[in-house]
Every structure is written in C-alpha cells, then in structure tokens.
Coordinates of C-alpha atoms in Angstrom, one line a residue:
M1 CA 28.1 115.3 -16.7
G2 CA 32.0 114.9 -17.9
T3 CA 32.9 113.7 -14.6
N4 CA 30.4 110.6 -14.5
R5 CA 31.7 109.7 -18.2
K6 CA 35.2 109.2 -16.8
T7 CA 34.5 107.3 -13.7
W8 CA 31.9 104.5 -16.4
L9 CA 35.5 105.3 -18.8
V10 CA 38.0 103.5 -15.7
L11 CA 35.5 100.9 -14.5
T12 CA 35.1 99.7 -18.0
L13 CA 38.9 99.2 -18.7
T14 CA 39.4 97.5 -15.4
V15 CA 36.6 95.0 -15.9
A16 CA 38.6 94.3 -19.3
G17 CA 41.7 93.6 -17.5
L18 CA 40.4 91.0 -14.9
L19 CA 39.2 88.8 -18.0
A20 CA 42.9 86.8 -18.4
G21 CA 43.0 83.2 -16.8
C22 CA 45.1 80.2 -16.5
S23 CA 45.0 76.7 -18.1
P24 CA 45.7 73.3 -15.8
E25 CA 49.1 71.5 -16.6
A26 CA 48.6 67.5 -17.4
G27 CA 49.7 65.1 -15.2
P28 CA 52.3 62.1 -16.0
T29 CA 50.7 58.6 -17.4
E30 CA 50.5 55.8 -14.5
E31 CA 52.2 52.0 -15.5
D32 CA 48.5 50.7 -13.9
A33 CA 46.0 52.6 -14.7
D34 CA 43.1 51.0 -13.4
G35 CA 45.5 50.4 -10.0
D36 CA 44.5 47.0 -9.6
G37 CA 48.3 46.0 -8.7
V38 CA 48.6 44.4 -12.3
A39 CA 50.8 46.7 -14.5
D40 CA 49.0 47.5 -17.7
T41 CA 51.7 45.7 -20.1
V42 CA 50.3 42.8 -18.7
D43 CA 47.1 43.4 -17.8
C44 CA 44.5 42.3 -19.6
A45 CA 41.7 44.6 -19.4
P46 CA 43.8 47.7 -18.2
G47 CA 41.1 50.0 -18.0
D48 CA 38.9 47.8 -15.6
A49 CA 40.0 46.8 -11.9
S50 CA 38.1 44.2 -11.9
R51 CA 39.8 41.8 -14.5
W52 CA 43.4 41.5 -15.2
R53 CA 44.5 37.4 -16.0
L54 CA 43.1 35.0 -18.7
L55 CA 41.3 32.2 -17.8
E56 CA 39.5 29.2 -19.5
G57 CA 35.8 28.7 -20.1
S58 CA 32.7 27.6 -21.6
V59 CA 29.8 30.2 -22.4
D60 CA 26.8 29.4 -19.7
D61 CA 23.8 31.2 -20.9
D62 CA 21.3 30.0 -18.8
R63 CA 23.2 30.8 -15.7
D64 CA 22.9 27.1 -14.3
G65 CA 26.7 26.0 -13.7
V66 CA 27.5 24.1 -16.9
G67 CA 28.2 25.8 -20.1
A68 CA 28.2 24.7 -23.8
G69 CA 30.4 24.7 -26.7
A70 CA 34.4 24.9 -27.0
M71 CA 36.6 26.2 -23.8
R72 CA 38.7 29.4 -24.9
E73 CA 40.1 32.4 -22.9
V74 CA 38.3 34.9 -21.3
C75 CA 39.7 38.5 -19.1
A76 CA 38.9 37.5 -15.7
G77 CA 40.0 38.4 -12.3
E78 CA 39.5 36.2 -8.9
R79 CA 37.0 34.0 -10.7
L80 CA 35.6 33.8 -14.4
P81 CA 32.7 36.2 -14.8
E82 CA 28.9 35.8 -14.8
G83 CA 27.7 34.0 -18.1
W84 CA 31.0 31.6 -18.2
S85 CA 31.8 27.9 -16.4
Q86 CA 34.8 26.3 -16.0
Q87 CA 32.6 23.1 -17.2
S88 CA 31.4 22.5 -20.1
G89 CA 28.6 20.2 -22.0
D90 CA 25.3 21.5 -21.3
C91 CA 22.8 19.5 -23.5
A92 CA 20.0 22.4 -23.0
P93 CA 22.1 25.6 -23.0
G94 CA 19.1 27.8 -23.0
D95 CA 16.9 26.0 -20.3
A96 CA 18.9 26.5 -16.5
T97 CA 16.4 23.3 -14.8
R98 CA 18.2 20.9 -17.6
W99 CA 22.0 20.2 -18.3
R100 CA 22.7 16.6 -18.4
E101 CA 22.0 13.7 -20.4
R102 CA 20.2 10.2 -19.2
A103 CA 19.7 7.1 -20.9
G104 CA 16.6 4.6 -20.1
L105 CA 14.3 7.2 -19.2
Y106 CA 10.6 6.6 -20.4
P107 CA 9.1 10.0 -21.8
D108 CA 6.2 11.4 -19.4
Q109 CA 5.9 15.4 -20.4
D110 CA 2.6 16.3 -19.0
E111 CA 2.9 14.6 -15.5
D112 CA 0.0 12.4 -15.8
G113 CA 1.4 9.1 -15.2
A114 CA 1.0 7.8 -18.2
T115 CA 4.3 7.3 -20.1
A116 CA 5.5 7.3 -24.2
E117 CA 7.0 5.3 -25.9
G118 CA 10.5 3.9 -24.4
P119 CA 13.4 4.1 -23.0
V120 CA 14.8 7.0 -24.6
T121 CA 17.9 9.0 -23.9
G122 CA 16.7 12.6 -21.7
C123 CA 18.3 16.0 -21.2
V124 CA 17.1 16.4 -17.2
G125 CA 18.5 18.5 -14.3
A126 CA 18.7 17.6 -10.8
P127 CA 14.5 16.1 -10.9
L128 CA 13.3 14.1 -13.8
V129 CA 11.3 16.1 -15.0
G130 CA 9.5 14.9 -17.7
Y131 CA 10.5 11.8 -17.5
R132 CA 10.1 8.4 -15.5
E133 CA 12.6 5.7 -14.7
Q134 CA 9.7 3.2 -14.9
P135 CA 7.2 2.8 -17.9
G136 CA 3.8 3.7 -16.8
A137 CA 0.4 3.6 -18.7
P138 CA 0.8 3.9 -22.6
D139 CA -0.1 7.8 -23.0
C140 CA -2.0 8.9 -26.2
D141 CA -1.2 12.2 -26.4
D142 CA 1.9 13.1 -23.6
N143 CA 1.5 16.6 -24.1
D144 CA -1.7 17.2 -22.3
P145 CA -2.2 15.7 -18.9
R146 CA -6.3 15.2 -19.8
F147 CA -5.8 12.8 -22.4
A148 CA -4.2 9.4 -21.9
A149 CA -6.3 6.5 -22.4
S150 CA -7.3 5.2 -26.0
T151 CA -10.6 4.4 -27.9
Q152 CA -11.8 3.5 -31.1
L153 CA -13.9 5.3 -33.8
W154 CA -15.7 4.2 -36.8
P155 CA -16.1 6.6 -40.0
D156 CA -19.3 8.4 -40.1
A157 CA -19.9 9.2 -44.1
D158 CA -23.4 11.2 -43.2
F159 CA -22.4 12.7 -40.2
D160 CA -25.3 11.3 -38.1
G161 CA -23.1 10.6 -34.9
I162 CA -23.1 6.7 -35.8
G163 CA -20.5 5.2 -37.7
N164 CA -19.8 1.8 -39.9
G165 CA -16.3 0.3 -41.1
E166 CA -13.0 0.0 -40.3
P167 CA -12.1 1.9 -36.9
I168 CA -9.2 4.1 -36.0
S169 CA -7.4 4.9 -32.9
H170 CA -8.4 8.2 -30.9
C171 CA -7.5 9.8 -27.4
A172 CA -10.5 9.4 -25.1
G173 CA -11.9 12.6 -24.3
R174 CA -10.4 14.6 -26.9
D175 CA -13.2 16.2 -29.5
L176 CA -13.8 13.7 -32.2
P177 CA -12.2 14.0 -35.7
R178 CA -14.3 15.0 -38.5
G179 CA -16.1 12.4 -40.0
Y180 CA -15.9 9.8 -37.5
A181 CA -18.1 8.9 -34.5
A182 CA -17.4 7.0 -31.1
V183 CA -20.4 4.5 -32.0
D184 CA -20.8 2.0 -34.6
G185 CA -23.4 -0.2 -36.6
D186 CA -25.2 2.5 -39.0
C187 CA -27.6 0.8 -41.3
A188 CA -27.7 3.4 -43.8
P189 CA -24.2 5.0 -43.8
D190 CA -24.8 7.7 -46.8
D191 CA -28.0 8.5 -45.1
R192 CA -27.8 11.2 -42.2
A193 CA -31.5 10.8 -41.5
R194 CA -31.4 7.2 -41.2
S195 CA -29.0 4.9 -38.7
T196 CA -30.7 2.6 -36.8
W197 CA -32.8 -0.7 -37.4
R198 CA -36.7 -1.1 -36.0
D199 CA -39.6 -2.9 -35.9
Y200 CA -42.6 -1.7 -36.5
A201 CA -46.6 -3.5 -36.7
H202 CA -48.5 -1.4 -38.6
R203 CA -48.2 1.1 -41.6
D204 CA -49.7 4.1 -43.4
A205 CA -48.2 3.4 -47.0
D206 CA -50.9 6.2 -48.5
G207 CA -49.9 8.8 -45.5
D208 CA -53.5 9.9 -44.6
G209 CA -52.9 9.3 -40.9
F210 CA -54.9 6.0 -40.8
T211 CA -53.1 2.7 -40.3
V212 CA -53.3 -1.2 -41.6
P213 CA -51.7 -4.0 -39.6
E214 CA -48.1 -4.9 -40.8
E215 CA -45.3 -6.4 -39.1
G216 CA -41.9 -5.4 -40.2
R217 CA -38.1 -4.4 -39.6
V218 CA -37.2 -0.8 -41.2
C219 CA -33.5 1.5 -40.8
S220 CA -34.5 4.4 -39.3
S221 CA -33.5 7.5 -36.5
M222 CA -34.5 7.6 -33.5
T223 CA -37.8 7.2 -34.1
L224 CA -39.8 5.3 -37.0
P225 CA -40.1 7.2 -40.4
A226 CA -43.3 8.6 -41.6
G227 CA -45.8 5.7 -42.5
Y228 CA -44.3 3.3 -40.1
A229 CA -45.9 3.1 -36.5
L230 CA -46.0 0.4 -33.3
E231 CA -49.8 0.5 -32.7
A232 CA -52.4 0.8 -34.6
R233 CA -54.4 4.4 -35.7
G234 CA -58.0 4.0 -37.0
L235 CA -58.5 0.9 -39.3
D236 CA -57.9 2.5 -43.2
C237 CA -60.3 0.7 -45.7
D238 CA -57.9 1.5 -48.6
D239 CA -54.6 2.3 -47.6
T240 CA -53.3 3.1 -51.5
N241 CA -55.3 6.5 -51.8
A242 CA -54.8 9.1 -48.9
A243 CA -58.2 10.5 -49.8
W244 CA -60.0 7.8 -48.5
W245 CA -59.7 6.0 -45.5
Q246 CA -63.5 4.9 -43.5
E247 CA -66.4 3.4 -44.5
R248 CA -69.6 6.3 -44.8
T249 CA -72.7 6.8 -45.3
V250 CA -73.1 8.5 -49.1
Y251 CA -76.1 10.1 -51.1
A252 CA -76.3 10.2 -54.8
D253 CA -75.4 13.6 -56.1
V254 CA -76.1 14.0 -59.9
D255 CA -75.9 17.3 -59.8
G256 CA -72.5 17.5 -58.4
D257 CA -73.3 20.4 -56.3
G258 CA -72.3 18.4 -53.1
F259 CA -75.6 17.8 -51.5
G260 CA -77.1 14.5 -52.8
S261 CA -80.9 12.9 -52.5
G262 CA -82.3 9.7 -52.9
A263 CA -81.3 6.0 -50.8
P264 CA -78.1 5.8 -48.4
V265 CA -75.5 3.5 -49.4
M266 CA -72.4 3.0 -47.8
R267 CA -68.9 3.6 -49.3
C268 CA -65.0 3.9 -48.1
T269 CA -64.6 8.2 -48.3
G270 CA -62.6 10.5 -46.4
R271 CA -63.4 14.2 -45.3
T272 CA -65.6 14.5 -48.7
A273 CA -67.2 12.2 -50.4
P274 CA -66.4 10.2 -53.4
P275 CA -67.2 11.4 -56.8
G276 CA -71.1 11.4 -57.5
Y277 CA -71.7 11.2 -54.0
A278 CA -72.5 13.3 -50.9
L279 CA -72.4 13.1 -47.4
D280 CA -75.8 15.3 -47.1
S281 CA -79.1 14.1 -48.9
V282 CA -81.0 17.7 -48.8
D283 CA -80.8 18.7 -52.3
C284 CA -84.1 20.7 -52.7
A285 CA -83.6 20.9 -56.6
P286 CA -81.3 17.2 -57.3
E287 CA -81.3 18.2 -61.4
D288 CA -79.6 22.0 -60.4
A289 CA -76.2 22.6 -59.4
T290 CA -77.1 26.4 -58.6
R291 CA -80.1 25.3 -55.9
W292 CA -79.6 22.8 -53.1
Q293 CA -80.9 24.4 -49.9
W294 CA -84.1 26.1 -48.4
R295 CA -83.1 29.3 -47.3
S296 CA -85.1 32.1 -45.4
Y297 CA -85.3 35.7 -46.8
A298 CA -86.7 38.9 -45.0
H299 CA -86.8 41.7 -47.6
R300 CA -87.3 41.4 -51.4
D301 CA -86.3 43.6 -54.5
S302 CA -88.6 43.0 -57.4
D303 CA -88.0 45.5 -59.9
G304 CA -84.3 45.0 -59.1
D305 CA -83.0 48.2 -58.4
G306 CA -81.1 47.9 -55.5
D307 CA -83.5 48.9 -53.1
T308 CA -85.5 46.6 -51.2
V309 CA -89.5 46.5 -49.2
P310 CA -90.1 43.8 -46.2
E311 CA -91.3 40.5 -47.7
Q312 CA -90.5 37.1 -45.4
G313 CA -90.1 33.5 -46.6
V314 CA -88.0 30.6 -48.1
T315 CA -86.4 29.9 -51.7
C316 CA -84.4 27.0 -52.9
S317 CA -81.2 28.3 -53.5
G318 CA -77.2 28.2 -53.5
A319 CA -74.6 29.3 -51.0
E320 CA -76.3 32.8 -51.1
L321 CA -79.7 34.2 -51.7
P322 CA -80.9 34.5 -55.4
A323 CA -81.0 37.9 -56.7
G324 CA -84.2 39.6 -55.3
Y325 CA -84.3 37.7 -52.3
A326 CA -82.3 39.4 -49.2
Q327 CA -81.7 38.9 -45.2
W328 CA -80.8 42.4 -44.3
P329 CA -82.6 45.1 -46.1
T330 CA -80.7 47.4 -48.7
G331 CA -82.4 51.2 -48.8
H332 CA -85.9 51.1 -48.3
D333 CA -87.9 50.7 -52.2
C334 CA -90.8 53.7 -52.0
D335 CA -92.0 51.8 -55.2
D336 CA -90.8 48.4 -56.2
R337 CA -92.8 48.1 -59.0
D338 CA -90.6 50.8 -61.0
A339 CA -86.6 50.4 -61.1
T340 CA -86.2 54.1 -61.7
V341 CA -87.5 55.2 -59.0
M342 CA -86.7 54.4 -54.6
V343 CA -85.8 57.1 -52.6
T344 CA -88.4 59.1 -50.5
W345 CA -86.9 62.7 -50.4
H346 CA -87.9 65.2 -48.3
V347 CA -86.9 68.4 -50.1
Y348 CA -87.2 72.3 -50.3
S349 CA -87.7 74.6 -53.3
D350 CA -84.6 76.1 -54.9
D351 CA -85.5 78.2 -57.2
D352 CA -81.4 79.9 -57.5
G353 CA -80.1 76.7 -58.0
D354 CA -77.1 77.4 -55.8
G355 CA -77.9 74.0 -53.9
F356 CA -80.0 75.5 -51.1
G357 CA -83.6 75.8 -50.8
A358 CA -86.4 77.8 -49.0
G359 CA -90.1 77.3 -48.0
T360 CA -91.7 74.7 -46.9
R361 CA -90.8 70.8 -47.2
Q362 CA -92.2 69.2 -50.1
T363 CA -92.3 65.0 -50.1
F364 CA -92.2 62.3 -53.3
C365 CA -90.6 59.6 -54.5
A366 CA -87.5 59.6 -57.2
G367 CA -84.3 58.4 -58.1
R368 CA -81.0 57.9 -56.3
Q369 CA -80.0 61.9 -57.2
I370 CA -82.0 64.8 -55.3
P371 CA -84.3 66.3 -57.7
F372 CA -83.7 69.3 -60.5
G373 CA -84.6 72.3 -58.5
Y374 CA -84.9 71.2 -55.0
S375 CA -82.3 70.9 -52.0
A376 CA -82.4 69.0 -49.1
V377 CA -82.2 72.4 -46.7
N378 CA -84.0 75.1 -46.7
T379 CA -81.1 77.2 -45.5
D380 CA -80.9 80.1 -48.2
C381 CA -81.2 83.6 -47.2
D382 CA -81.9 85.1 -50.6
D383 CA -83.6 82.1 -53.2
T384 CA -83.1 84.9 -55.9
D385 CA -79.5 85.3 -56.0
T386 CA -77.0 82.3 -56.6
H387 CA -74.4 83.9 -55.0
R388 CA -75.4 84.2 -51.6
W389 CA -77.0 81.5 -49.4
R390 CA -76.0 81.9 -46.0
F391 CA -75.4 84.3 -43.2
L392 CA -72.0 84.9 -42.2
A393 CA -71.2 87.2 -39.0
Y394 CA -68.4 90.3 -39.3
S395 CA -66.8 92.2 -36.7
H396 CA -65.6 95.2 -38.8
R397 CA -66.9 97.4 -41.5
D398 CA -65.9 99.0 -44.6
A399 CA -68.4 101.6 -45.0
D400 CA -66.8 103.8 -47.5
G401 CA -64.5 101.6 -49.5
D402 CA -61.4 103.1 -48.7
G403 CA -59.7 99.7 -47.5
F404 CA -60.0 100.2 -43.7
T405 CA -62.4 99.5 -41.5
A406 CA -64.1 100.4 -38.0
P407 CA -65.6 98.4 -34.9
E408 CA -69.3 96.8 -36.0
A409 CA -70.8 93.2 -35.3
G410 CA -73.4 91.9 -37.3
T411 CA -74.6 88.9 -39.6
V412 CA -74.8 89.4 -43.6
C413 CA -77.0 87.4 -46.4
S414 CA -73.6 85.7 -48.2
G415 CA -72.2 83.5 -50.4
T416 CA -68.4 81.4 -50.0
A417 CA -67.1 84.1 -48.1
L418 CA -68.3 87.8 -46.5
P419 CA -68.7 90.1 -49.3
S420 CA -66.7 93.6 -49.7
G421 CA -67.1 96.3 -46.8
H422 CA -67.3 93.1 -44.3
A423 CA -64.9 91.4 -42.2
T424 CA -63.8 89.0 -39.6
T425 CA -60.1 91.0 -38.5
P426 CA -59.3 94.7 -38.7
R427 CA -57.6 96.8 -41.5
G428 CA -56.5 99.3 -40.0
N429 CA -58.8 101.4 -37.7
D430 CA -61.0 103.8 -39.9
C431 CA -61.4 107.7 -37.8
D432 CA -64.4 108.5 -40.3
D433 CA -66.2 105.5 -42.5
T434 CA -68.1 107.9 -44.3
D435 CA -65.4 109.6 -46.1
R436 CA -63.0 107.8 -47.9
S437 CA -60.5 110.3 -48.1
V438 CA -59.7 110.0 -44.8
H439 CA -59.6 106.9 -42.4
T440 CA -56.1 107.4 -40.0
T441 CA -55.8 109.4 -37.1
V442 CA -52.2 110.8 -36.6
Q443 CA -51.0 112.8 -33.5
A444 CA -49.9 116.7 -34.9
W445 CA -48.3 119.7 -33.4
T446 CA -48.8 123.0 -35.1
D447 CA -45.8 124.4 -37.0
A448 CA -46.0 128.2 -36.1
D449 CA -42.7 128.7 -38.4
G450 CA -42.9 126.3 -40.8
D451 CA -39.7 124.9 -40.6
G452 CA -40.9 121.0 -40.2
V453 CA -41.0 120.9 -36.5
G454 CA -43.6 122.0 -34.2
A455 CA -44.4 122.9 -30.4
G456 CA -47.0 123.0 -28.0
D457 CA -49.6 120.8 -27.2
A458 CA -50.3 117.7 -29.6
V459 CA -53.7 117.5 -30.9
A460 CA -55.4 114.1 -33.2
L461 CA -56.2 114.7 -36.7
C462 CA -57.8 112.3 -38.4
T463 CA -56.4 112.4 -42.3
D464 CA -55.3 110.0 -45.0
G465 CA -52.2 108.8 -42.7
T466 CA -50.2 111.9 -43.3
V467 CA -49.8 115.2 -41.4
P468 CA -51.1 118.1 -43.4
A469 CA -49.7 121.6 -43.4
P470 CA -49.6 123.7 -41.1
W471 CA -49.0 121.0 -38.8
S472 CA -45.9 118.3 -38.3
A473 CA -45.6 115.1 -36.6
Q474 CA -43.0 116.4 -34.2
G475 CA -43.7 118.5 -31.3
T476 CA -39.8 119.2 -30.4
D477 CA -39.3 122.4 -31.7
C478 CA -37.0 124.6 -29.7
A479 CA -37.7 127.7 -31.4
A480 CA -41.3 128.2 -32.3
E481 CA -41.1 131.0 -33.8
D482 CA -37.8 130.9 -36.0
A483 CA -37.7 128.7 -38.9
A484 CA -33.7 128.9 -38.9
R485 CA -33.7 126.7 -35.4
W486 CA -35.8 123.7 -34.1
R487 CA -33.5 121.0 -32.3
Q488 CA -31.1 121.0 -29.0
V489 CA -27.4 120.0 -30.2
V490 CA -24.7 119.3 -27.7
Y491 CA -21.9 120.4 -28.5
A492 CA -17.9 119.7 -26.4
H493 CA -15.9 122.5 -27.9
V494 CA -15.7 126.1 -28.8
D495 CA -13.1 128.5 -30.6
R496 CA -14.3 132.0 -29.5
D497 CA -10.9 133.6 -30.3
A498 CA -11.6 132.3 -34.0
D499 CA -8.2 131.1 -34.1
G500 CA -9.0 127.5 -35.3
H501 CA -7.7 125.8 -31.9
T502 CA -10.4 125.0 -29.3
Q503 CA -10.7 124.3 -26.0
P504 CA -13.2 121.6 -24.1
E505 CA -16.5 123.5 -23.2
A506 CA -19.9 120.8 -23.0
G507 CA -23.8 122.4 -23.4
T508 CA -26.4 122.3 -25.7
L509 CA -27.7 124.8 -28.1
C510 CA -31.0 125.6 -29.8
T511 CA -30.1 125.5 -33.3
G512 CA -30.8 124.1 -37.2
A513 CA -29.2 121.5 -39.7
S514 CA -25.7 122.6 -37.9
L515 CA -24.0 124.2 -35.3
P516 CA -23.4 127.5 -35.7
L517 CA -20.0 129.0 -34.6
P518 CA -17.6 129.3 -32.2
Y519 CA -19.4 125.6 -31.1
F520 CA -18.1 122.1 -32.4
T521 CA -18.7 118.5 -31.4
Q522 CA -15.2 117.4 -32.0
A523 CA -11.9 119.3 -31.1
T524 CA -9.1 121.1 -32.9
G525 CA -6.0 121.1 -31.1
N526 CA -6.2 122.4 -27.4
D527 CA -6.1 126.3 -27.1
C528 CA -4.2 127.7 -23.9
D529 CA -6.0 130.8 -24.3
D530 CA -9.1 130.9 -26.1
T531 CA -9.5 135.1 -26.3
D532 CA -6.0 135.4 -27.8
A533 CA -5.9 134.4 -31.4
A534 CA -2.5 135.0 -31.4
R535 CA -1.5 132.3 -28.3
Y536 CA -3.0 128.8 -28.5
R537 CA -0.4 126.2 -27.5
R538 CA 2.1 125.6 -24.5
V539 CA 6.1 124.9 -25.3
V540 CA 9.0 124.2 -23.2
L541 CA 11.2 126.8 -23.6
Y542 CA 15.1 127.0 -22.3
P543 CA 16.3 131.3 -21.6
D544 CA 18.8 131.9 -24.0
V545 CA 20.8 134.7 -23.1
D546 CA 23.5 134.7 -25.4
G547 CA 21.2 134.1 -28.8
D548 CA 23.3 131.3 -30.1
G549 CA 19.5 129.0 -30.6
V550 CA 20.2 126.7 -27.7
G551 CA 19.7 127.5 -24.0
T552 CA 19.7 126.0 -20.5
S553 CA 17.8 126.0 -17.6
P554 CA 15.3 126.8 -16.0
R555 CA 12.9 126.2 -18.1
T556 CA 10.0 127.4 -18.5
I557 CA 6.4 126.5 -20.0
P558 CA 4.5 129.3 -22.1
C559 CA 1.4 129.7 -24.0
I560 CA 2.4 131.0 -27.3
G561 CA 1.7 131.1 -30.7
A562 CA 3.0 130.1 -34.1
Q563 CA 7.0 131.6 -33.7
T564 CA 9.1 131.0 -30.5
P565 CA 9.5 134.7 -28.4
L566 CA 13.0 136.0 -28.5
G567 CA 15.4 135.3 -26.0
F568 CA 14.0 131.2 -25.6
S569 CA 15.3 128.5 -27.5
L570 CA 13.5 124.8 -27.5
K571 CA 16.9 123.2 -26.7
G572 CA 18.6 123.4 -23.6
Y573 CA 21.6 121.7 -23.2
D574 CA 23.9 125.2 -23.7
V575 CA 27.0 124.4 -21.4
D576 CA 27.4 128.2 -21.4
D577 CA 25.1 130.7 -22.1
S578 CA 26.7 133.7 -21.7
D579 CA 29.5 132.9 -24.7
A580 CA 27.3 132.4 -28.4
S581 CA 30.5 130.3 -29.7
I582 CA 30.1 127.7 -27.3
Q583 CA 27.3 125.3 -26.4
E584 CA 28.7 121.7 -25.8
D585 CA 31.9 120.1 -23.6
P586 CA 34.2 118.9 -25.7
E587 CA 35.5 117.1 -23.4
D588 CA 32.5 114.9 -23.3
D589 CA 32.4 114.0 -26.6
L590 CA 36.1 112.9 -26.3
M591 CA 35.0 110.3 -23.8
V592 CA 32.2 109.2 -25.6
E593 CA 34.4 108.3 -28.9
L594 CA 36.9 106.5 -26.1
I595 CA 33.2 104.2 -24.9
L596 CA 32.7 103.2 -28.2
D597 CA 36.4 102.3 -29.3

C-alpha cells in the first residue's frame, strides 16, 4: 500500500513539470503590407492589393456606364471600381435603360402607336422606349394601351343612362364617370323613370285596365307608362271611374243585399253593380236584406237545443240557412219538442256512485250528461263499494302482511290499485306466508363451540333475515370444538428462541383473533440461529491477536449476539497485529499529506 502511494506522487510531480510552454516572437513590419508593389506611404489602400492609386469618376448606381453628379477622386486599381464611371451626365441615375437626353420627341409611354402632346425633350437609352420621332394619332391616356381615342359624354343627373346638357371629352372604352352618360336626349333630366318621348294611341285615365281612343306623345322609359297604350284594351264606358268600364244588365236592389228583382235595365258598371242595383234577379225577399235566395235543408231543430231530426224542404235564406235548419245532422234528437232532452242513453244502474254500473241495460231520453245514478258501462265487480269496481291481475301475495311476498297468480276486485297483500312485482321471497315473524331463507352452519363461526354441512332456515343461535352464517370453523380458534391464518416468520428476532418460515395456522407466539406475519430482524436466544446476527470480524481493538485478515462472518467476541474486532486495518502499539503505517500518512499539499 505504501509503495503505491509513492509511485502515484512521483507521477504527479513529473506531469506537473511538463506544464511549462513558450511564446512566439513577433516579426518585423513590411513596407508594402498588401503586396501590390506600391509602398504603404503612397498606397491609397495599404491593406487592399486590388487598389493603390487615385482616379477621377462619377457615381454610376444603375451600372449603365454613365455616372451622375460631380467628378471626384476614387481609390482604384487598373480601372475604376464597380459603381463608378469616367463619364458623367446620366439623366436617369436609377434606370440602366436610360442615360441621355434627346429633343423633338413625341411621348408614347404605353407603346400603342398613339402619342401625347409634343414635341418634348425625353431621357432615353439606345432605343427610344416611351417616345416616337414622329407624332401618331392623339392619345387620350398615354399610360394605358387599352385607351387612345376620345368620345363625348353628357351630364346624367338622374342616373338613368341617358344624358342632357353640355358634353365633356372622355377616353373611349374607359368606365364612365359617375353622373355622365354616353347617350344624349333625356326628356326628363331629373326623373330616372323617364327619358324618351314615346307615341300612344289609347288612354286608360282611371287605371281600370280598359282604354278609350286618344293619340299623343309622352316622356317615358323603354315602355309606355301605365295609362298609355298603342293598342286598345276593351272600350271603357267611363274612363273617370276605375270601378266602371262596361255596359251590363242590372236589377233594382231595394234592400241592398246584393240581389235584385223586377225589370232589367242597362248601366255602366264593373265587377259589381252600381249602388241600388244588383247583377242577379233572384231575391226571394226583396224587402229583407238578410234573405235573398232559396236554400234546401235536410234536418230541423224545432226546440233549439242544438240536436236535429231528419226533415227535408226549402226556405228563403241568406248566405247560411237560418237557425233551426241544417243541411247536415247535429246529434239525433230523441224529442225535438223539449229542449231539455235530446240524447238517447243506454245505461246501467250505479248504486254506489263510483261511475261504474252493473245489472241489465236501461234506455231513456235525457240531457247531454249521463243521468245521476247510472253508468255507460256495467263492469263494476262490487256495486256496493265505491272503492272497488274492476278486476286487477296480481302475481304475488303477502297473506301474513309482513311486507314479503310469495309467488301466486290471480285476479281480485279492486279500485285504482291492487289492495294490500297483492302485487305485480315481488318483494323478497316469503318462505312462510302464514307466519309474519319469518319470511327469509338463510343458509346456516352448526356453531357447537359458540365462537360465531360454524362448521359441517349447511342447512336452510326460514327466519326473520338473521341467523339464530346456535347457528352461524359462516361455515369455516377450523376447530369446531374450540371457541378460541375458528380461522386459518397465514404466517411468514417465526421466533422460536423468543429473542425478538425472526427468521423466514411460511405456513398456515388455525387460530382466533390473532396469531399466537412464536408466529408472525412481518419480519423483525433476520435471526441467524433461532435455536439460541444469545445469537441472532451475522457480522464481519477480524482476528485481533494483540488486543488493541483493530484486527487484520483473514476475516470471518460468525453468528453472534449483542457483544463482539474476545479476540476479534470490527476493524481490519492493523499493520502489525503482534504489537498493540502499532496499528497504522506513518509513511502512508506522510504520503497522503504530500499529495494533498
């Protein structure tokens, strides 16, 4: 161990001695730093080998070979750098296609052949783009090749598409400006519905759809306005009144019911006759406005109770048959002379007044409600009890009234619901419906030792729902004759020497509320010898011959108790176990201190 520490220290010091280094020395500065053959003292760009002398130039941003602005010195090489030119005077510094000015040109910016006003001086390149040497046809819009020729527009105040007034010039093909039209001649400049003079040959002044001959001219739209026509529509006998337009035969209507009588006369009228006249002459009561026509009837209601009897005939009537006459039956009056009776009843006596009768059927004439003490049905199964009137089916019975039913099917005379003790759905399953103290079948086992858990074969008992003594609802007693034991419990550890330390051992045991000693479900320690209470743990020990408390190899792992046996130690680093005064190597301690330093 000491040799290894010395070797490690030597290696550490050797590596530390190798950490020293050297720094390079700087060389002398050259007279021509960029190596372009020109000394730095006269080089205008000592750090750029591509530039070394001053040349005059003008800025050429568009790279067309002609610059703009004043000439000035620029640091260059064999030639001016990119973006500079020896020639100045570019008339369009930002456009590489133009650089020279030329006079006597005619603008044609949209290249449509038509030119704007000229001649002018233009900035151009090699080709004359946007200009022509000779004038073309006049161009009304030199920025759009779609438009060249001019046309006239007229003010259109009413926006009907036809103008009127002083015209203006406009590019043909372009959208019309708001308030102008391409057509002139509006006869009503302020009325959008009218714009053109139109001829007519017939008039309908009252607007009833029938005309009279009349020629003239009217300011209108694409068609003639209402009331004017080129062709006749009937022949209006009165064009001042829209309700009259034709000559018709009418009859005097004295009572004003719309139906006349007497001799026919001719009058100018329309769909209806003029006041005091009617188109029909069938009034059966000329002096009574409520009656004017003969109507047939097939049923009568003489007593006015609303129910009729069959009877045929005719009567002078109005729009509807008068009261007491009908075309269709209403009910069937069994006595049309008495307004209090009208319905024939077929009923049964209802002695208990529950609405359900019994016995033989009886027939008599009465009012609209069924007579008191009678019913329209005879289904009452007990006409002496108002609470029972019909048979209801049941499928379960509770004869002893304990609230639990037994299966039983049948019918019983009832009212709105089944009487007590009868049901259509089960309530439990009564094992004895003659005894209200018992109702439920339970499974039980004999409990001979009285510990609450039985054993043996199960038996069925009819009870009140609980298991009586000396029986039990459980049949798992593993010791039927011992009240202190009744269940099998699993254990996983034992402590046979009772030293408080267990060792693993699995099994089952018939016991009571808890496991008896020496059985446990959880471990306490790990006993290495469960037959000796003085020993329960295994420890790594080293022989200590000199008794100084520190041992040395070889180690052992014995089973011991609380105390370490004599002649052994838990420590195993004694460098001399024959001398109690020596336990550690001083040279090793010095080596550790050197390494730490």
